[in-house]
Amino acid sequence: MSSEESPLLTPSPGVLHGYSTAVKHEQVYERFSEPRKRAILAMVSWCGLIPPFVSWSFIPTIPQISKDMNTSPSVVSLAVSLSIFAASLGGLSGASYSTFYGRRIVYLWTLPLLCVGSLGVAWSRSIPELMVWRFLQSFGASPGLSVGAGAIGDIYKLEERGGAVGIFFAACLLGPALAPPAGGFIAQYASWRVMQLALSIAGAVAFVTIFLFFPETSHPGKRGIDQIQPASTPTSLWKSWKPYLVNPFRPLALLRSPNLLAVSFVGFATLLTSYVLLVPLAFTFGARYGIGTMRSLVHASCPPASAICRCPACRQPFRQDRSKMATTTGGIWYPEDRLRATLIGAAILVPIPVLFSGLLSQFIGGTTSLVLNLICLFINGIGVDIVLSPSAAYMVDIMHSRSAEVVAADSGLRSLLLSSSVAIVLPLISVIGVAATNALAALLAWIALGVLLCIVRYGTQMRAWIDVGYSTVEDN
């Protein structure tokens, strides 16, 4: 019997269920306090900083290693190609197992491999030993990027995630900024083996920190092991430690998505501009301006250092406020809005400095040209960060439940394309000149801009072509 106190409208069970689901989803991101989230972000950023150091600190030490082992630099440089392969395989494996077992256990298994591999490289006396330990070192370090991005997606809500990913990538860019000068300086004044020992110590510090302070960030009940055996059953403890084989190449299947494949191509074309500037540095700056190796390595720090300087400013443009999204898209969550933040960088800051640097290096000399080249390097670094950070956040948005895997697949494809493309940069410069080579890189970057515009405009339709398990606003 109704009375004046009876509610006029009673919510339906469906509405109540939807409200309860939304509340539970919000509570997932409230498991950790803001200081704890910042501590987790700092820990994964430290682990993300190590892989670039492993890669970039090795290159300037190649002449000393070849002399120490009585072989040619070309033979030692094979370790670079091997490390790229190991990094791709390690990133894919770490991402796959982190989705199944969780983030924490992957860190605890791979960081010791990094430490042992670095010690092995430091103690190597022959090329075969160097190759084996270098493979193990790169394999152990590589999950830092993909698993770190996955952990950030676990703890930050949609509107906070872009800023956190931007800080994470800016921190990771400390590696390319500092590793070449550090590796070259230590090799010149001490020994290349000292650098490898330092990497082992850095890995040990990361392991101890993760072991003591890093919690499992995966959402409760969402890991693969949780689907096999619920935690409430008596045998769950044994099941949680029982080894399961996970296909490490499973993340590559995500690239069937035209959106993810297109974003990976954009990242490749963007990073290629930096490599086109950096790879011939000793021949352009060194030969034309009479700069030594160590100073060239310092100048090579300009692109990543510019991204680091941009770190405090990189947070706000990548944030997505749900009220603003509702205003601009009629209340519908449109993840491609995240990519609008990349357009200025992709249109201007990435390609134009590369184009001007090529013209300056080939046709203009003197101190003025050198200063302008350094400015081009700096601006290009800002543009690369503007494009890559929102792109990574976008991939985490649309594949939230498999965020580590999608970042690993993207990094693996990029590494494969870059390793084959960078190899032809110097031969191409010797045939057509540095200006024409840089112009081709700029043209590819503008093609990537066109791809970005297509994703922003037709992203929803493209996601409908092939469904690889996209996330929705409810589970993001």
XYZ file of C-alpha atoms in Angstrom:
476
model
C 0.000 0.000 0.000
C 1.447 3.357 -1.047
C 1.722 6.369 1.196
C 3.090 9.904 1.011
C 6.482 8.548 2.068
C 6.588 6.012 -0.796
C 9.070 6.896 -3.570
C 7.433 7.953 -6.836
C 10.095 6.230 -8.925
C 11.710 2.953 -7.969
C 14.971 2.072 -9.744
C 14.769 -1.070 -11.795
C 17.005 -4.041 -10.902
C 19.031 -3.408 -14.055
C 19.780 0.166 -13.029
C 20.747 -0.934 -9.534
C 23.029 -3.641 -10.947
C 24.694 -1.133 -13.278
C 25.222 1.291 -10.422
C 26.686 -1.478 -8.248
C 29.035 -2.525 -11.046
C 30.205 1.064 -11.559
C 30.862 1.469 -7.828
C 32.855 -1.750 -7.705
C 34.857 -0.648 -10.736
C 35.690 2.668 -9.086
C 36.754 0.853 -5.912
C 39.320 -1.139 -7.883
C 41.286 2.068 -8.409
C 40.964 3.065 -4.755
C 42.926 0.079 -3.456
C 46.043 2.237 -3.198
C 46.402 5.720 -1.758
C 47.838 8.530 -3.863
C 51.271 8.364 -2.149
C 51.310 4.587 -2.727
C 50.433 5.097 -6.390
C 53.268 7.578 -6.769
C 55.648 5.096 -5.140
C 54.513 2.361 -7.550
C 54.958 4.774 -10.462
C 58.487 5.540 -9.265
C 59.359 1.831 -8.985
C 58.079 0.899 -12.450
C 59.790 3.983 -13.899
C 63.103 2.811 -12.412
C 62.572 -0.612 -13.994
C 61.651 1.101 -17.262
C 64.827 3.173 -17.138
C 67.124 0.122 -17.099
C 66.357 -1.371 -20.577
C 67.450 1.783 -22.490
C 70.618 1.856 -20.386
C 71.327 -1.767 -21.294
C 70.945 -0.952 -25.002
C 72.412 2.526 -25.359
C 75.387 2.235 -22.993
C 76.763 -0.730 -24.941
C 77.123 1.004 -28.335
C 79.887 3.536 -27.425
C 81.907 0.737 -25.805
C 82.100 -1.393 -28.961
C 85.592 -0.131 -29.996
C 87.060 -0.962 -26.576
C 85.335 -4.370 -26.472
C 86.668 -5.267 -29.931
C 90.176 -4.266 -28.877
C 89.875 -6.145 -25.575
C 88.720 -9.340 -27.311
C 91.019 -8.976 -30.319
C 88.274 -8.876 -32.918
C 86.635 -6.379 -35.258
C 83.930 -3.874 -34.235
C 81.571 -5.374 -36.818
C 81.682 -8.716 -34.999
C 81.018 -7.105 -31.622
C 78.157 -5.086 -33.122
C 76.331 -8.368 -33.752
C 75.580 -8.273 -30.027
C 73.438 -5.188 -30.709
C 71.225 -7.077 -33.172
C 71.086 -10.033 -30.803
C 70.025 -7.785 -27.929
C 67.203 -6.302 -30.047
C 65.895 -9.819 -30.708
C 66.250 -10.750 -27.027
C 64.494 -7.568 -25.939
C 61.562 -8.279 -28.252
C 61.279 -11.878 -27.056
C 61.666 -10.877 -23.397
C 59.087 -8.114 -23.663
C 56.525 -10.426 -25.268
C 57.197 -13.206 -22.746
C 57.081 -10.884 -19.737
C 53.842 -9.295 -20.899
C 52.166 -12.665 -21.525
C 53.142 -14.065 -18.144
C 52.240 -10.829 -16.342
C 48.705 -11.095 -17.712
C 48.527 -14.703 -16.475
C 50.423 -14.591 -13.150
C 50.507 -10.861 -12.340
C 53.005 -8.001 -12.560
C 54.969 -8.592 -9.358
C 56.069 -12.162 -10.056
C 57.356 -11.243 -13.526
C 59.554 -8.529 -12.035
C 60.862 -10.968 -9.412
C 61.784 -13.568 -12.043
C 63.271 -11.324 -14.747
C 65.328 -8.865 -12.682
C 67.679 -11.651 -11.424
C 68.240 -12.605 -15.081
C 69.294 -9.013 -15.728
C 71.723 -9.081 -12.791
C 73.288 -12.425 -13.748
C 73.459 -11.460 -17.432
C 75.178 -8.156 -16.640
C 77.754 -9.924 -14.473
C 78.300 -12.432 -17.269
C 78.873 -9.668 -19.819
C 81.341 -7.992 -17.457
C 83.307 -11.243 -17.048
C 83.201 -12.323 -20.710
C 86.518 -13.244 -22.285
C 85.338 -14.289 -25.746
C 82.713 -13.343 -28.304
C 80.538 -16.468 -27.753
C 80.437 -15.755 -24.012
C 79.573 -12.123 -24.701
C 76.697 -13.110 -27.006
C 75.176 -15.586 -24.541
C 75.314 -13.245 -21.559
C 74.194 -10.269 -23.622
C 71.107 -12.218 -24.710
C 70.274 -13.088 -21.081
C 70.871 -9.508 -19.952
C 68.577 -7.985 -22.592
C 65.911 -10.643 -22.049
C 65.825 -9.929 -18.305
C 65.696 -6.155 -18.697
C 63.107 -5.900 -21.474
C 59.825 -6.501 -19.525
C 60.385 -3.224 -17.661
C 58.592 -1.201 -20.345
C 55.572 -3.398 -21.109
C 54.917 -4.615 -17.554
C 55.407 -1.094 -16.204
C 52.802 0.312 -18.593
C 50.453 -2.503 -17.578
C 50.921 -1.738 -13.889
C 50.111 1.928 -14.501
C 46.905 0.898 -16.265
C 46.045 -1.251 -13.241
C 46.178 1.536 -10.660
C 45.152 4.722 -12.497
C 41.666 5.570 -13.720
C 40.991 6.568 -17.313
C 41.208 10.315 -16.712
C 44.453 9.949 -14.688
C 46.173 7.362 -16.827
C 47.474 9.626 -19.589
C 49.447 11.828 -17.211
C 50.955 8.803 -15.439
C 51.964 7.187 -18.734
C 53.516 10.491 -19.838
C 55.623 10.646 -16.668
C 56.597 6.983 -17.097
C 57.807 7.484 -20.666
C 59.595 10.712 -19.791
C 61.436 8.836 -17.036
C 62.290 6.006 -19.422
C 63.814 8.554 -21.815
C 66.460 9.281 -19.206
C 68.084 6.081 -20.499
C 68.767 7.247 -24.071
C 69.718 10.668 -22.680
C 72.323 9.510 -20.174
C 73.427 6.058 -21.333
C 75.628 7.004 -24.345
C 77.670 9.642 -22.485
C 77.870 7.429 -19.384
C 78.925 4.347 -21.352
C 81.487 6.273 -23.388
C 82.895 8.118 -20.369
C 83.291 4.973 -18.264
C 84.813 3.047 -21.176
C 87.288 5.838 -21.833
C 88.406 6.491 -18.264
C 87.866 3.111 -16.586
C 86.648 0.023 -18.457
C 83.572 -1.060 -20.369
C 83.203 -3.852 -17.812
C 82.550 -1.299 -15.042
C 79.413 -0.157 -16.855
C 78.100 -3.725 -16.917
C 78.758 -4.102 -13.196
C 76.821 -0.874 -12.604
C 73.869 -2.298 -14.556
C 73.970 -5.416 -12.375
C 73.854 -3.237 -9.239
C 70.945 -1.222 -10.678
C 69.054 -4.457 -11.332
C 69.767 -5.703 -7.791
C 68.453 -2.436 -6.318
C 65.303 -2.770 -8.421
C 64.830 -6.397 -7.323
C 65.146 -5.614 -3.611
C 62.790 -2.624 -3.921
C 60.186 -4.628 -5.835
C 60.453 -7.540 -3.396
C 59.961 -5.340 -0.332
C 57.532 -2.656 -1.463
C 55.823 -3.509 -4.758
C 52.291 -4.976 -4.381
C 50.424 -7.006 -6.963
C 48.597 -4.388 -9.033
C 46.503 -6.669 -11.252
C 42.776 -6.293 -10.729
C 41.359 -8.965 -8.379
C 40.106 -12.007 -10.239
C 41.341 -10.801 -13.637
C 44.588 -12.769 -13.900
C 44.698 -15.918 -15.977
C 45.595 -17.988 -12.915
C 42.476 -16.649 -11.176
C 40.302 -17.928 -14.016
C 41.799 -21.426 -13.784
C 41.483 -21.768 -10.019
C 39.502 -19.330 -7.847
C 41.322 -18.103 -4.764
C 38.615 -19.412 -2.422
C 39.275 -23.097 -3.121
C 41.519 -25.141 -0.799
C 43.979 -25.989 -3.587
C 44.465 -22.423 -4.734
C 47.872 -22.099 -3.088
C 49.240 -25.042 -5.058
C 47.524 -23.902 -8.225
C 48.998 -20.401 -7.889
C 52.513 -21.811 -7.868
C 51.944 -24.565 -10.414
C 53.824 -23.690 -13.628
C 51.769 -23.077 -16.745
C 53.191 -22.576 -20.205
C 52.011 -19.344 -21.809
C 52.533 -18.626 -25.491
C 54.963 -15.664 -25.550
C 53.868 -14.712 -29.063
C 50.208 -14.419 -28.110
C 50.398 -10.585 -27.850
C 51.287 -10.372 -31.555
C 47.759 -11.535 -32.384
C 46.517 -8.188 -31.044
C 48.104 -6.514 -34.068
C 45.257 -7.944 -36.147
C 43.429 -4.862 -34.935
C 43.775 -2.112 -37.571
C 43.819 0.516 -34.808
C 46.717 -1.078 -32.929
C 48.644 -1.852 -36.110
C 48.219 1.729 -37.305
C 49.347 3.191 -33.965
C 52.404 0.911 -34.037
C 53.271 2.212 -37.511
C 52.928 5.782 -36.252
C 55.312 5.018 -33.390
C 57.803 3.438 -35.788
C 57.748 6.392 -38.203
C 58.096 8.838 -35.299
C 61.035 7.055 -33.682
C 62.720 6.586 -37.062
C 63.137 10.366 -37.338
C 65.197 10.341 -34.130
C 67.340 7.471 -35.363
C 67.902 9.224 -38.696
C 69.219 12.177 -36.708
C 71.291 10.128 -34.233
C 72.798 7.243 -36.207
C 74.930 9.369 -38.581
C 75.813 11.831 -35.807
C 79.527 11.059 -35.828
C 79.628 11.527 -39.607
C 77.502 14.690 -39.803
C 78.531 16.551 -36.650
C 81.890 14.864 -36.264
C 83.160 15.271 -39.823
C 81.597 18.624 -40.659
C 82.092 20.396 -37.332
C 85.191 18.596 -36.049
C 83.498 17.259 -32.899
C 84.997 14.307 -31.043
C 83.218 11.107 -30.093
C 82.427 12.059 -26.511
C 80.957 15.414 -27.484
C 78.892 13.730 -30.222
C 77.482 11.411 -27.569
C 76.552 14.416 -25.461
C 74.814 16.005 -28.438
C 72.981 12.715 -28.991
C 71.360 13.312 -25.630
C 69.422 16.318 -26.945
C 66.287 14.528 -28.252
C 65.595 12.411 -25.160
C 66.718 15.203 -22.839
C 64.143 17.512 -24.393
C 61.440 14.991 -23.601
C 62.661 14.859 -20.006
C 62.480 18.653 -19.720
C 58.914 18.374 -20.912
C 57.989 15.911 -18.120
C 56.161 18.380 -15.809
C 54.186 19.729 -18.755
C 53.363 16.369 -20.294
C 50.747 15.420 -17.756
C 47.900 17.818 -18.479
C 47.498 17.465 -22.290
C 47.149 13.680 -22.044
C 44.420 13.664 -19.403
C 40.884 12.917 -20.460
C 38.106 14.365 -18.362
C 34.904 12.380 -18.691
C 32.710 15.463 -18.476
C 34.584 17.033 -21.397
C 34.285 13.807 -23.378
C 30.562 13.771 -22.697
C 30.263 17.324 -24.028
C 32.265 16.735 -27.204
C 30.981 13.259 -28.104
C 27.408 13.304 -26.851
C 28.158 11.410 -23.656
C 29.838 8.521 -25.483
C 33.342 7.404 -24.536
C 35.510 7.882 -27.611
C 39.054 6.635 -26.859
C 40.451 8.103 -30.075
C 40.083 11.558 -28.496
C 43.284 10.673 -26.646
C 45.171 10.836 -29.958
C 44.205 14.447 -30.658
C 47.053 15.441 -28.334
C 49.539 13.903 -30.792
C 48.562 15.893 -33.873
C 50.680 19.012 -33.327
C 53.749 16.916 -32.601
C 53.157 14.615 -35.580
C 52.470 17.512 -37.966
C 55.187 19.987 -36.941
C 57.557 19.037 -34.130
C 58.615 15.612 -35.460
C 59.090 16.047 -39.254
C 60.093 19.695 -39.707
C 63.224 19.601 -37.457
C 64.422 16.479 -39.308
C 63.935 18.191 -42.662
C 65.743 21.363 -41.569
C 68.566 19.407 -39.911
C 69.300 17.596 -43.168
C 69.424 20.867 -45.110
C 71.629 22.499 -42.466
C 74.038 19.560 -42.315
C 74.483 19.360 -46.090
C 74.400 22.962 -47.290
C 75.298 25.252 -44.372
C 78.366 25.260 -42.142
C 79.765 27.164 -39.229
C 78.776 27.698 -35.635
C 75.321 28.982 -36.571
C 74.525 25.740 -38.370
C 75.737 23.691 -35.396
C 73.529 25.621 -32.961
C 70.501 25.291 -35.252
C 71.115 21.549 -35.603
C 71.102 21.141 -31.835
C 67.842 23.089 -31.652
C 66.375 20.732 -34.276
C 67.457 17.736 -32.202
C 65.864 19.233 -29.108
C 62.541 20.061 -30.790
C 62.362 16.626 -32.405
C 62.720 15.034 -28.966
C 59.757 17.047 -27.697
C 57.698 15.969 -30.703
C 58.556 12.293 -30.252
C 57.369 12.391 -26.643
C 54.164 14.220 -27.629
C 53.344 11.454 -30.108
C 54.457 8.353 -28.185
C 52.992 9.046 -24.728
C 49.327 9.567 -25.757
C 49.667 6.683 -28.245
C 50.731 4.321 -25.451
C 47.907 5.597 -23.232
C 45.439 5.017 -26.092
C 46.541 1.397 -26.485
C 46.163 0.826 -22.745
C 42.691 2.427 -22.909
C 41.284 0.176 -25.625
C 43.025 -3.012 -24.383
C 42.959 -2.392 -20.647
C 42.691 -6.042 -19.606
C 45.743 -6.905 -21.743
C 47.609 -3.609 -21.427
C 51.066 -5.127 -20.875
C 50.623 -7.431 -23.862
C 49.565 -4.673 -26.246
C 52.534 -2.493 -25.235
C 54.869 -5.471 -25.723
C 53.403 -6.233 -29.156
C 53.810 -2.595 -30.154
C 57.413 -2.483 -28.905
C 58.253 -5.787 -30.607
C 56.940 -4.670 -33.989
C 58.650 -1.293 -33.660
C 61.971 -2.945 -32.769
C 61.720 -5.247 -35.784
C 60.974 -2.400 -38.178
C 63.589 -0.083 -36.668
C 66.349 -2.703 -36.663
C 65.880 -3.265 -40.405
C 65.373 0.424 -41.271
C 68.241 1.872 -39.253
C 70.665 -0.498 -40.988
C 70.151 1.324 -44.307
C 70.423 4.890 -42.983
C 74.188 5.282 -43.473
C 74.262 3.570 -46.914
C 71.349 5.756 -47.992
C 73.152 8.910 -46.843
C 76.254 7.899 -48.812
C 74.143 7.445 -51.976
C 71.623 10.323 -51.924
C 72.987 12.605 -49.195
C 71.880 13.535 -45.705
C 69.326 16.149 -46.882
C 67.437 13.700 -49.101
C 67.574 10.967 -46.434
C 66.141 13.289 -43.810
C 63.490 14.437 -46.304
C 62.379 10.823 -46.763
C 62.142 10.394 -42.990
C 60.068 13.591 -42.739
C 57.792 12.359 -45.545
C 57.222 9.090 -43.688
C 56.395 11.085 -40.542
C 53.774 13.082 -42.475
C 52.299 9.825 -43.782
C 52.061 8.741 -40.141
C 50.193 12.007 -39.449
C 47.654 11.013 -42.103
C 47.276 7.630 -40.423
C 46.673 9.356 -37.079
C 43.984 11.559 -38.610
C 42.266 8.459 -40.016
C 42.306 6.797 -36.588
C 40.877 9.896 -34.908
C 38.149 10.233 -37.549
C 37.274 6.591 -38.200
C 38.515 4.832 -35.061
C 35.125 3.431 -34.052
C 34.516 1.929 -37.481
C 38.027 0.495 -37.582
C 37.551 -1.194 -34.214
C 34.369 -2.786 -35.563
C 36.296 -4.504 -38.398
C 38.115 -6.940 -36.105
C 37.240 -7.358 -32.431
C 40.284 -8.409 -30.415
C 38.552 -7.920 -27.072
C 38.438 -4.145 -26.778
C 37.751 -2.554 -23.423
C 34.655 -0.479 -22.757
C 34.085 2.513 -20.498
C 32.603 0.195 -17.874
C 35.763 -1.914 -17.484
C 38.270 0.882 -17.995
